[in-house]
Short mmCIF file of C-alpha atoms in Angstrom, two decimals:
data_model
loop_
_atom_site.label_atom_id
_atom_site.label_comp_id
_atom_site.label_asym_id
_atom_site.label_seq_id
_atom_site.Cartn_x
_atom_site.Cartn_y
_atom_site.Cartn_z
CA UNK R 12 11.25 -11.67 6.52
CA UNK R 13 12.50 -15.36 6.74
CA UNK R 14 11.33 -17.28 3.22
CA UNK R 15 9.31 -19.57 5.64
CA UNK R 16 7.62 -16.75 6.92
CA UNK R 17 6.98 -15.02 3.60
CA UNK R 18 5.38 -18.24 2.01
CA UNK R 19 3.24 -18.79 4.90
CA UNK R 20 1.89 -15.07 4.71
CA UNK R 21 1.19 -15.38 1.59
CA UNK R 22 -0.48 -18.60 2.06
CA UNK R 23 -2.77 -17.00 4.52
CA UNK R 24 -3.30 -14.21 2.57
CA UNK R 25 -4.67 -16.26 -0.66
CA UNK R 26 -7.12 -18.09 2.04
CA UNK R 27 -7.92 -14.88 3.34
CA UNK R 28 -8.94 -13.23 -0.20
CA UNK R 29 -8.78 -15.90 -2.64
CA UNK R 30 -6.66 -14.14 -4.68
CA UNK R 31 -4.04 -16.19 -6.38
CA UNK R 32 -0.51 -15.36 -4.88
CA UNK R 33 2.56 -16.67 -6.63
CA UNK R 34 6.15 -16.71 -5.17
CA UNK R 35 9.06 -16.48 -7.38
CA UNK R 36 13.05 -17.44 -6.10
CA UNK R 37 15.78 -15.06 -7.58
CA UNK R 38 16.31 -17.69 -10.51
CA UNK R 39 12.27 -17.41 -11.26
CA UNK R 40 11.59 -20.66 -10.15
CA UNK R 41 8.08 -20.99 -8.28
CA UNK R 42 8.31 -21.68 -4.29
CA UNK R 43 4.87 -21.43 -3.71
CA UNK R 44 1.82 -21.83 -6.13
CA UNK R 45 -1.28 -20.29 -4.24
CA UNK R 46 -3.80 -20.83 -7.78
CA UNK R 47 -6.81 -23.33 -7.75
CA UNK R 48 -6.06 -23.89 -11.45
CA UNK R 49 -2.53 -25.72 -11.91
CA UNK R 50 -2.59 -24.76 -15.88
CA UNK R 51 -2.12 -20.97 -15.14
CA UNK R 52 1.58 -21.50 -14.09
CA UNK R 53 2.75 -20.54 -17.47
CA UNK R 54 1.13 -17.25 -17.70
CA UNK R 55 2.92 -16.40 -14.06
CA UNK R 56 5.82 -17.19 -15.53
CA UNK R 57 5.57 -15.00 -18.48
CA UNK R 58 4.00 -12.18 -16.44
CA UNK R 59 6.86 -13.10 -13.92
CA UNK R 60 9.08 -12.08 -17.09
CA UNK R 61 7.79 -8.91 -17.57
CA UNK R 62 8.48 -7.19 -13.94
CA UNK R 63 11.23 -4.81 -14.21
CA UNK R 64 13.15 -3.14 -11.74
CA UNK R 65 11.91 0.00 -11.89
CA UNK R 66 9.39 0.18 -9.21
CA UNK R 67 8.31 -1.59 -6.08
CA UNK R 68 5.49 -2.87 -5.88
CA UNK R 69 4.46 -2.49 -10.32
CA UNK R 70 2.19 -2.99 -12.14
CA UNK R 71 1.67 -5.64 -15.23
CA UNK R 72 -0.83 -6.23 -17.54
CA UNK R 73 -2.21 -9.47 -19.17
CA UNK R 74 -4.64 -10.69 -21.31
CA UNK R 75 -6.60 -11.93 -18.42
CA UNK R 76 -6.14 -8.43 -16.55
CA UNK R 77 -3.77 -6.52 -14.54
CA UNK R 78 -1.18 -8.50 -11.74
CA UNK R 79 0.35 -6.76 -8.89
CA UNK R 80 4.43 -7.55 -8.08
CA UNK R 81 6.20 -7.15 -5.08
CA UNK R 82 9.39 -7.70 -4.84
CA UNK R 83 11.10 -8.30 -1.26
CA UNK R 84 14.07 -5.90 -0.35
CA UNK R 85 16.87 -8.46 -0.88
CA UNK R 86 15.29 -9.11 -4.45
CA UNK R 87 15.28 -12.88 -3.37
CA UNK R 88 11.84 -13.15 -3.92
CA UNK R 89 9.14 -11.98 -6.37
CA UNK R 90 5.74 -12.32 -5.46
CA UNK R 91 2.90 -12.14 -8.21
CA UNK R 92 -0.71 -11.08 -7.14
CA UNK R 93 -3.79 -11.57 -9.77
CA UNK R 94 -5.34 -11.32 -12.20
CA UNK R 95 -7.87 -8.38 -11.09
CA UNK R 96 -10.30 -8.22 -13.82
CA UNK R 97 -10.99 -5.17 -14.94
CA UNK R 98 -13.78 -6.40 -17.64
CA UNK R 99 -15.61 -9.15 -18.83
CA UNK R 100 -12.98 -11.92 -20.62
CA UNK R 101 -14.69 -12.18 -23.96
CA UNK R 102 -13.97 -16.10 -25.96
CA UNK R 103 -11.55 -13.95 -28.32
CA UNK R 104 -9.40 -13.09 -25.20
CA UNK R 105 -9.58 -16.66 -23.78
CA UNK R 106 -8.50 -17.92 -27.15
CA UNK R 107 -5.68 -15.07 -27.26
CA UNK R 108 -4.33 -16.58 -24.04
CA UNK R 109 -4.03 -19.41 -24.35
CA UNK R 110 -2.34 -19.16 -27.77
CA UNK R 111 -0.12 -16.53 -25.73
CA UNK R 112 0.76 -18.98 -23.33
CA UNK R 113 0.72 -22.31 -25.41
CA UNK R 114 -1.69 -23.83 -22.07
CA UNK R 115 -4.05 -26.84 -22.93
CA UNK R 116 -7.08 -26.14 -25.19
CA UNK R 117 -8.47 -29.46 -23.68
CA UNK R 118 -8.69 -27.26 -20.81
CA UNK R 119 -10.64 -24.24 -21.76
CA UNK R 120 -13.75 -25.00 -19.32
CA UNK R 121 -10.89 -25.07 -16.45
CA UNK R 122 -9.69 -21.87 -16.87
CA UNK R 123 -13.09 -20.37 -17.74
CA UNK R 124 -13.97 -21.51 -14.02
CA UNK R 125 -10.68 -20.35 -12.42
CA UNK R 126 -10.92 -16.52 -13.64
CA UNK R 127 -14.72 -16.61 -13.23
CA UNK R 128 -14.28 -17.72 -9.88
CA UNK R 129 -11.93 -14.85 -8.72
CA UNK R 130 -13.37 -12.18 -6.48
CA UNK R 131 -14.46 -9.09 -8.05
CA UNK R 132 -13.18 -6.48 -6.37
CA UNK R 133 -12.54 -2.86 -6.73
CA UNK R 134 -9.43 -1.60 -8.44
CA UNK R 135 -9.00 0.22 -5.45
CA UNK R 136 -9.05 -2.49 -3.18
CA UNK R 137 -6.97 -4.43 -5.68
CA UNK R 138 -4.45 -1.31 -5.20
CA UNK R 139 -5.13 -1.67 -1.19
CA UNK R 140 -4.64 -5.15 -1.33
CA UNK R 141 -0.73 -5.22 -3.19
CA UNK R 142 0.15 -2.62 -0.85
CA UNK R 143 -0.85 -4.52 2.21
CA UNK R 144 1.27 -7.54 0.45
CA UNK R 145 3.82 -4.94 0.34
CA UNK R 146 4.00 -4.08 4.13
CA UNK R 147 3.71 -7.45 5.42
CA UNK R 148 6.61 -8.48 3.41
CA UNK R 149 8.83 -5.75 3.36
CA UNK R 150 7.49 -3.63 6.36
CA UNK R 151 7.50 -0.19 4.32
CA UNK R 152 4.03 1.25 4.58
CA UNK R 153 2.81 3.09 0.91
CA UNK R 154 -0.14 4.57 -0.03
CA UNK R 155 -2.26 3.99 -3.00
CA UNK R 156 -1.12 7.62 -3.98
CA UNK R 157 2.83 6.88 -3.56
CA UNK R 158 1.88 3.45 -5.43
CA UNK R 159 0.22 5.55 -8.24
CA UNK R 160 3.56 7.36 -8.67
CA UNK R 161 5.76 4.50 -9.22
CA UNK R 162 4.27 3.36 -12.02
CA UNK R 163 5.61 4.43 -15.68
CA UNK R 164 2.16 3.81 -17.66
CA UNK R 165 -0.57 4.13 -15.45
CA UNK R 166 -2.44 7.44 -14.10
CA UNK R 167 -0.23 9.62 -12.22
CA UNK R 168 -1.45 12.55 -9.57
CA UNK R 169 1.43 13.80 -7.65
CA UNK R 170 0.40 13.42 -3.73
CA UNK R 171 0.59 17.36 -3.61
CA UNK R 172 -2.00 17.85 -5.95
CA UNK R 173 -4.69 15.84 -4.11
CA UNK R 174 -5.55 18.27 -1.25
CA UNK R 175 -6.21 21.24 -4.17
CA UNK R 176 -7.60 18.81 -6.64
CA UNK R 177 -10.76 17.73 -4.52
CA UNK R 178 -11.37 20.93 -2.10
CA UNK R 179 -15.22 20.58 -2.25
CA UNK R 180 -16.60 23.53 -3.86
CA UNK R 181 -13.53 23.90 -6.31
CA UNK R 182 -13.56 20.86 -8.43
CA UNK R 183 -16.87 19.16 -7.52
CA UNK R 184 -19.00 22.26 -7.38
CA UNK R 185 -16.55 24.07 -9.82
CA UNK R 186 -17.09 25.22 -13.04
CA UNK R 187 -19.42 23.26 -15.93
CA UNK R 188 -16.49 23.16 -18.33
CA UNK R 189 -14.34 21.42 -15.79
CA UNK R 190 -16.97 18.74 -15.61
CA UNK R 191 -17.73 18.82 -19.02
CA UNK R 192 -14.06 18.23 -19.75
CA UNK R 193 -13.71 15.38 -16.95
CA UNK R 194 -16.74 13.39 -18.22
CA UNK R 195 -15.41 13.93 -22.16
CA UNK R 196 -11.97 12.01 -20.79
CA UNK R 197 -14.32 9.45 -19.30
CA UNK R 198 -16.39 9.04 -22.32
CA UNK R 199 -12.94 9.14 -24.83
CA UNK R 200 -10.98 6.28 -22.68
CA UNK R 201 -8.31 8.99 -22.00
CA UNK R 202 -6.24 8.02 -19.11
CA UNK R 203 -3.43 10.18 -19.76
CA UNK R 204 -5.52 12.89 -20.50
CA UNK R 205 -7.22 12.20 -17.32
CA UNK R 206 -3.90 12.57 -15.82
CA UNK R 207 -3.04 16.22 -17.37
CA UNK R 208 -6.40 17.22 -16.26
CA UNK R 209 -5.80 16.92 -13.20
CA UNK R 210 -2.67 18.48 -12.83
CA UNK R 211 -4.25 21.38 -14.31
CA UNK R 212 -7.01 21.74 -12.26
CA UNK R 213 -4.90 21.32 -9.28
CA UNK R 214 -2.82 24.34 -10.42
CA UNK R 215 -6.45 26.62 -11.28
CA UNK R 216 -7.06 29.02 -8.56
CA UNK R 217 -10.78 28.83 -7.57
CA UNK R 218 -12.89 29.64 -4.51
CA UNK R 219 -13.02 27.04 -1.47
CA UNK R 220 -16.58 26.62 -0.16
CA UNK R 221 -17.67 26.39 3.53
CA UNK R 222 -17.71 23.02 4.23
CA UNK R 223 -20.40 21.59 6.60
CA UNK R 224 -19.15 20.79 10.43
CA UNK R 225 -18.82 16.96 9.22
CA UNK R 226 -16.33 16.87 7.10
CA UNK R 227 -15.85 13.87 5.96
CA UNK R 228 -19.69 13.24 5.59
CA UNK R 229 -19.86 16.08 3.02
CA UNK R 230 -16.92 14.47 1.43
CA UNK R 231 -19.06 11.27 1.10
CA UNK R 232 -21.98 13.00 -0.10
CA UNK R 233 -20.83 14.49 -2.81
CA UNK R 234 -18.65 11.58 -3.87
CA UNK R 235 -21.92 9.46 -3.91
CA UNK R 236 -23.69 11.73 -6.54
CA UNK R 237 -20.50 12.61 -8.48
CA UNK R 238 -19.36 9.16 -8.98
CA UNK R 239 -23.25 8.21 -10.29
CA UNK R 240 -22.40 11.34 -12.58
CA UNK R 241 -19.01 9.74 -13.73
CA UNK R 242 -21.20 6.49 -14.42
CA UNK R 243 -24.15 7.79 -16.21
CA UNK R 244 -23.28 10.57 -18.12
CA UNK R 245 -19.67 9.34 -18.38
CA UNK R 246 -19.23 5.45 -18.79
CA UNK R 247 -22.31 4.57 -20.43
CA UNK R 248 -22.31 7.49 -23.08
CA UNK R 249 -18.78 5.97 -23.43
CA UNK R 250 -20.36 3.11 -24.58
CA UNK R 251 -19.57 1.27 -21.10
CA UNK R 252 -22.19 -1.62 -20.19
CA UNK R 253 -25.41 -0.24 -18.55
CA UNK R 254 -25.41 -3.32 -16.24
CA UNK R 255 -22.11 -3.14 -15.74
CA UNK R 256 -21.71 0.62 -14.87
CA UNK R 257 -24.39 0.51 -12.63
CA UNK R 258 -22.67 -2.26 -10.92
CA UNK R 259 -19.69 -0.06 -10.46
CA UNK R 260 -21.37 2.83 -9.12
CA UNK R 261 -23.15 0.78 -6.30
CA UNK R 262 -19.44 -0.89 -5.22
CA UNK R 263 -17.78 2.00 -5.37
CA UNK R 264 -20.32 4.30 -3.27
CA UNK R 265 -20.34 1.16 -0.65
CA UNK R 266 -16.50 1.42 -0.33
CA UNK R 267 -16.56 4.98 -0.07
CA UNK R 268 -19.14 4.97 3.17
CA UNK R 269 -16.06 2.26 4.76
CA UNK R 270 -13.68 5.57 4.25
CA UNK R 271 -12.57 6.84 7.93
CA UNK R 272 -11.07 9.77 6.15
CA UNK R 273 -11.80 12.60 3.82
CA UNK R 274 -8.12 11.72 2.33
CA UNK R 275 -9.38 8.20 1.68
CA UNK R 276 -12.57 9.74 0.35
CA UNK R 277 -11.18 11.72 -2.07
CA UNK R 278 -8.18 8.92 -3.28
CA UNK R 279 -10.98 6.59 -3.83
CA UNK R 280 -12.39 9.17 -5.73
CA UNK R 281 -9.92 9.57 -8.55
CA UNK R 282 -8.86 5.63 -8.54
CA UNK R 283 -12.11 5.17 -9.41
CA UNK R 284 -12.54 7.85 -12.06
CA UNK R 285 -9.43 6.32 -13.47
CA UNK R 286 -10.96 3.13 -13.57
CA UNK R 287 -14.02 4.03 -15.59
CA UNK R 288 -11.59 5.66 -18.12
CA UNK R 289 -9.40 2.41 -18.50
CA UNK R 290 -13.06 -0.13 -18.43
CA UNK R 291 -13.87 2.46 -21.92
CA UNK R 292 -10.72 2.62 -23.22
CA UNK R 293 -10.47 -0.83 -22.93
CA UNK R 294 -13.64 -1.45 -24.99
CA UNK R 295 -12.85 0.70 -27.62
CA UNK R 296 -8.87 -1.02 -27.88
CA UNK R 297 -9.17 -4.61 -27.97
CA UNK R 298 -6.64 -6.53 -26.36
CA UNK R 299 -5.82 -8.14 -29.79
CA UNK R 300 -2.90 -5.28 -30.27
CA UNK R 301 0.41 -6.50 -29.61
CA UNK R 302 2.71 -5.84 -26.95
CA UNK R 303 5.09 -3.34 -29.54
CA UNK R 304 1.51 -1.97 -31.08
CA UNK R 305 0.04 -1.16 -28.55
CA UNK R 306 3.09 0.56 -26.92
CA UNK R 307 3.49 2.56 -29.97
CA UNK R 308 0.21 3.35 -29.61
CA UNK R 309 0.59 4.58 -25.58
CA UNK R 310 3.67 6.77 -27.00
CA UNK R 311 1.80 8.61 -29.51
CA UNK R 312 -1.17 9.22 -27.74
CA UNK R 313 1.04 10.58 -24.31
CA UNK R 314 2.96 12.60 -26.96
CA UNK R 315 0.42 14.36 -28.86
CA UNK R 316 1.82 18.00 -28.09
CA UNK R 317 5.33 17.35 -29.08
CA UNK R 318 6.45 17.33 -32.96
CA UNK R 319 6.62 13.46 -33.26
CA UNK R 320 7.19 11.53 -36.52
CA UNK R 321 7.49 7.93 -37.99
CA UNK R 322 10.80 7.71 -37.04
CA UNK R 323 10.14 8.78 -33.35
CA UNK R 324 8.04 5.79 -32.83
CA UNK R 325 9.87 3.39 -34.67
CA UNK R 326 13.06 4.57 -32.26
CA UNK R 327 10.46 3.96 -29.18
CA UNK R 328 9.28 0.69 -29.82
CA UNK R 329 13.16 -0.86 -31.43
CA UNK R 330 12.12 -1.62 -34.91
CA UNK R 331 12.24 -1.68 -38.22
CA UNK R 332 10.60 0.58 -40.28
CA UNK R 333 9.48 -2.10 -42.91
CA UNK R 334 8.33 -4.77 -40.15
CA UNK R 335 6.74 -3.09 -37.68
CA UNK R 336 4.82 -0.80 -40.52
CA UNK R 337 3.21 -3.09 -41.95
CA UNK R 338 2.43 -4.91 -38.57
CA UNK R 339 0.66 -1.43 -37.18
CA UNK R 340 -0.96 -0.67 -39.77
CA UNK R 341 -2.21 -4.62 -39.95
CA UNK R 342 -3.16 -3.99 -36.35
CA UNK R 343 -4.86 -0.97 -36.32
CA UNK R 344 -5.95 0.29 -39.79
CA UNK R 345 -4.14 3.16 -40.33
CA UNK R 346 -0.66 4.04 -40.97
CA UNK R 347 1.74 5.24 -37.55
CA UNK R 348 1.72 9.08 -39.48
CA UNK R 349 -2.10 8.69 -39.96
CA UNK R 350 -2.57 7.80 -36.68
CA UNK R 351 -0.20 10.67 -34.62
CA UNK R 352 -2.90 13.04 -36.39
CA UNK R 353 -5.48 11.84 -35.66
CA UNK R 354 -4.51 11.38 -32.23
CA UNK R 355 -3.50 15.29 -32.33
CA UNK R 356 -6.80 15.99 -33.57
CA UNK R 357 -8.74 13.81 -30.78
CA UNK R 358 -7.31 15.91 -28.35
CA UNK R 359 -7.83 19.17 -30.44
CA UNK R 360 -11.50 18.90 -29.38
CA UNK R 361 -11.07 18.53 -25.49
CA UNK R 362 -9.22 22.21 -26.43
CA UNK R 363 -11.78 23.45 -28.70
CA UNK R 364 -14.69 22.52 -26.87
CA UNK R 365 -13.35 22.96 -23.03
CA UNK R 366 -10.68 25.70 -23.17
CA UNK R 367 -10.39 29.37 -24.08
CA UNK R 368 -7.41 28.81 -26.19
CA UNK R 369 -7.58 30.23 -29.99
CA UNK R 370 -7.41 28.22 -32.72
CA UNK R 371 -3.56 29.46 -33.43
CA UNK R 372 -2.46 28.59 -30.28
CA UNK R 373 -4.25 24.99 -30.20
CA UNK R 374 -2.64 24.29 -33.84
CA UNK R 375 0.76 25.09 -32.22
CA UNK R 376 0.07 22.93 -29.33
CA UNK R 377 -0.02 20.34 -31.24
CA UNK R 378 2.83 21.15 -33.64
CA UNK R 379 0.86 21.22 -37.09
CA UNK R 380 2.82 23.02 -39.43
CA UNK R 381 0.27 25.84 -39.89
CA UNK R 382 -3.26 26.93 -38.67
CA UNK R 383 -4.50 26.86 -41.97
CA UNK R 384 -2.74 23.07 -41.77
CA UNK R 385 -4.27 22.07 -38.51
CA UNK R 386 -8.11 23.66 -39.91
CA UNK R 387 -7.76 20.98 -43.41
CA UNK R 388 -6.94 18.24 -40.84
CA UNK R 389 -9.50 18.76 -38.63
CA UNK R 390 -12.02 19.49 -41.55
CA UNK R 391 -11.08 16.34 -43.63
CA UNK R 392 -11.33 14.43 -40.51
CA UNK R 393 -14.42 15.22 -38.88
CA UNK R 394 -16.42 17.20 -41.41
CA UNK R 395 -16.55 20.25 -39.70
CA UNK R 396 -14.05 23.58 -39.31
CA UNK R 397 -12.70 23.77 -35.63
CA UNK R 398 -14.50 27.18 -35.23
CA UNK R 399 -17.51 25.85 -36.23
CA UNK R 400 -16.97 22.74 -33.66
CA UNK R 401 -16.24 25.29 -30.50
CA UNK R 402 -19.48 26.92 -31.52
CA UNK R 403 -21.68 23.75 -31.91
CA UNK R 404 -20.18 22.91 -28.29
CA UNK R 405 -20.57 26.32 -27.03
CA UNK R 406 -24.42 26.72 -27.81
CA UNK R 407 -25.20 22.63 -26.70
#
C-alpha cells in the first residue's frame, strides 16, 4: 500500500473507532499522529522502541495497557494501535507514567481525560481490531488464533487444539476436576498455566455429546452460562471487582450472540477466559515491577518444572548478580531462590488438588531434591503436609 494510502486508512480507521493510531517511518519518526492528547507522543515513542521483529502484528505492554503493532511488509512503516485498557489506571500508575515518560505533570487532568475517554472494548475485539489493521495494510488475512501464536509472552493454544478443546460435552460438560482446575487458574492469575491446561485437555480423550440440530446456538448457550461461571466463581473469588466482573460477563455474552460461527464462539471463549486470568493477575502484580523484574518473574513462573537456579535467571534477564539481587528482592520481597519455590509450590497445589499424580512424582515434577524435601517446603510454606492438602480438597 502507497504511504498516502496507509495514512489515510488509518486516519479513517481512528474516526471510525476512536482508537489512537500512530504511524512510524523506518527511522521512527511519526508521519501521522491520530491521538486527541498531543502529550502522549513520548510514550509511542518508547512503546515504538520496544517492537521487535519477531512477530507481525505483536504485542506490547505499557503502563497505561497493552498496544497493538503492525508493521507493513517492506518494514517502512510501523503502525502503533492503543492503549486497550485492560483495568482501571489507579493515581500510582498515572504517576508511574509519567515519571516513565518524563511528560508534563502540569498536565495530569489531560491525560486523565485522554485514557478515560478511550473506548472500552473487549480484548477480543481489541485482538479483532489489530488484525483488521493488519489486512488493510498488508492484505494477509490472520486470525485471532494465528495472532495468539505469534506472540512470545502471551497465552498460546495451538489452532489444532481448538476443535478438541471446546467439543461441547468434553470440556464444558466434562469432568468437575477439569473445571475445578480451570476456575483455580482463573482465581491464581495463571496465564501460563492457563495455557498448559489447555493443551492438556486438548490431548484427554473424553466422550463427545450429541449436540442439538443448532449448532452454533448450543455453542452460545453454554458459553453464556460458562463464562458467568468463569466470572463468579472465578474472577471475583480471585479477588476481581464485583462491578467490574459483572461488567465483563454482560460484554462478553453480547459479543458472543454477534458470533456467526461456532469457531468464533468457541475463540471468543478462551480469549476471554484468558482475559479474566490477566485482569487477576494483574491485581495481585502491580505494575510497579520493573521491566527486568518482572521478566524474571515471567521466567520463573513459565519454568517451574525445570531445575532452575539463581544463576538461570540472572543469565535470562543480563545481569549482575549483586545489582539486580538486591533490586528483586527490593521489588518483590523475597529473594529470586525464595521465590522459584514458592512458585514451584503454587503450582504443586493445582497437582495436588486437581490431578491423580502421587506426591513422588509431583516433587520430581518440580525438581525438589527429595520428596521428603518437597513435603518441608510445602509444610513450612503453607502450614499443612501435601497429603493432608489433597485430602482437605478431596472431601470440599
Amino acid at each position: 500500500m502507497e504511504t498516502n494510502n496507509l495514512l489515510k486508512t488509518c486516519e479513517l480507521l481512528y474516526a471510525s473507532y476512536n482508537l489512537p493510531i500512530i504511524c512510524f517511518n523506518d527511522r521512527n519518526e511519526v508521519i501521522k499522529f491520530n491521538c486527541s492528547y498531543l502529550g502522549y507522543e513520548k510514550v509511542f515513542r518508547h512503546i515504538a522502541n520496544r517492537v521487535t521483529g519477531e512477530s507481525n502484528p505483536s504485542l506490547v505492554s505499557g503502563y497505561a495497557g497493552l498496544y497493538g503493532a503492525i508493521k507493513t511488509n517492506d518494514e517502512k512503516t510501523l503502525i502503533l494501535v492503543g492503549p486497550f485498557k485492560n483495568k482501571k489506571i489507579s493515581d500510582d500508575l498515572f504517576a508511574s507514567l509519567i515519571h516513565e515518560h518524563n511528560l508534563d505533570w502540569n498536565e495530569l487532568d489531560s491525560l486523565k481525560e485522554f485514557i478515560g475517554n478511550i473506548p472500552r472494548i473487549s480484548y477480543n475485539k481489541f485482538l479483532n481490531f489489530i488484525c483488521l489493521v493488519h489486512y488493510l495494510i498488508n492484505r494477509e488475512e490472520i486470525s485471532i488464533v494465528d495472532f495468539f501464536n505469534s506472540q512470545n509472552n502471551d497465552f498460546k493454544v495451538p489452532e489444532k487444539y481448538t476443535e478438541e478443546i471446546w467439543k461441547e460435552d468434553d470440556f464444558i460438560h466434562g469432568t468437575y476436576n477439569l473445571e475445578q482446575r480451570l476456575l483455580s487458574y482463573v482465581r491464581n492469575g495463571d496465564v501460563e498455566g492457563l495455557a498448559a491446561f489447555f493443551k492438556t485437555v486438548a490431548n484427554t480423550p473424553t466422550p463427545e455429546g450429541k449436540l442439538a440440530d443448532d449448532a452454533l446456538r448450543q455453542s452460545k448457550n453454554i458459553f453464556i452460562g460458562f463464562i458467568a461461571l468463569v466470572g463468579k466463581a472465578g474472577a471475583i473469588k480471585g479477588n476481581l471487582d464485583i462491578e467490574q466482573t459483572y461488567q465483563l460477563i454482560d460484554l462478553y455474552t453480547q459479543e458472543c450472540e454477534r458470533c456467526i460461527s461456532v469457531n468464533q464462539v468457541n475463540e471468543l471463549r478462551y480469549n476471554a477466559i484468558i482475559d479474566f486470568a490477566q485482569r487477576v493477575a494483574d491485581q495481585k502484580h502491580p505494575e510497579a515491577y520493573s521491566d527486568e523484574v518482572y521478566s524474571a518473574l515471567q521466567f520463573i513462573k513459565t519454568h517451574t518444572n525445570q531445575p532452575i537456579g539463581v544463576d538461570d535467571v540472572l543469565k535470562h534477564v543480563y545481569k549482575s548478580r549483586s545489582m539486580f539481587m538486591e533490586q528483586f528482592k527490593k521489588e518483590t520481597g523475597e529473594t529470586i531462590a525464595r521465590y522459584i519455590i514458592k512458585a514451584k509450590l503454587q503450582e504443586s497445589k493445582q497437582l495436588l488438588a486437581y490431578s491423580n499424580k502421587s506426591i513422588a512424582d509431583i516433587s520430581n515434577f518440580f525438581y525438589f531434591s527429595s520428596q521428603p524435601h518437597f513435603q518441608r517446603a510445602f509444610k513450612n510454606e503453607y502450614g499443612i503436609t501435601p497429603l493432608a492438602y489433597r485430602k482437605k480438597k478431596l472431601n470440599k
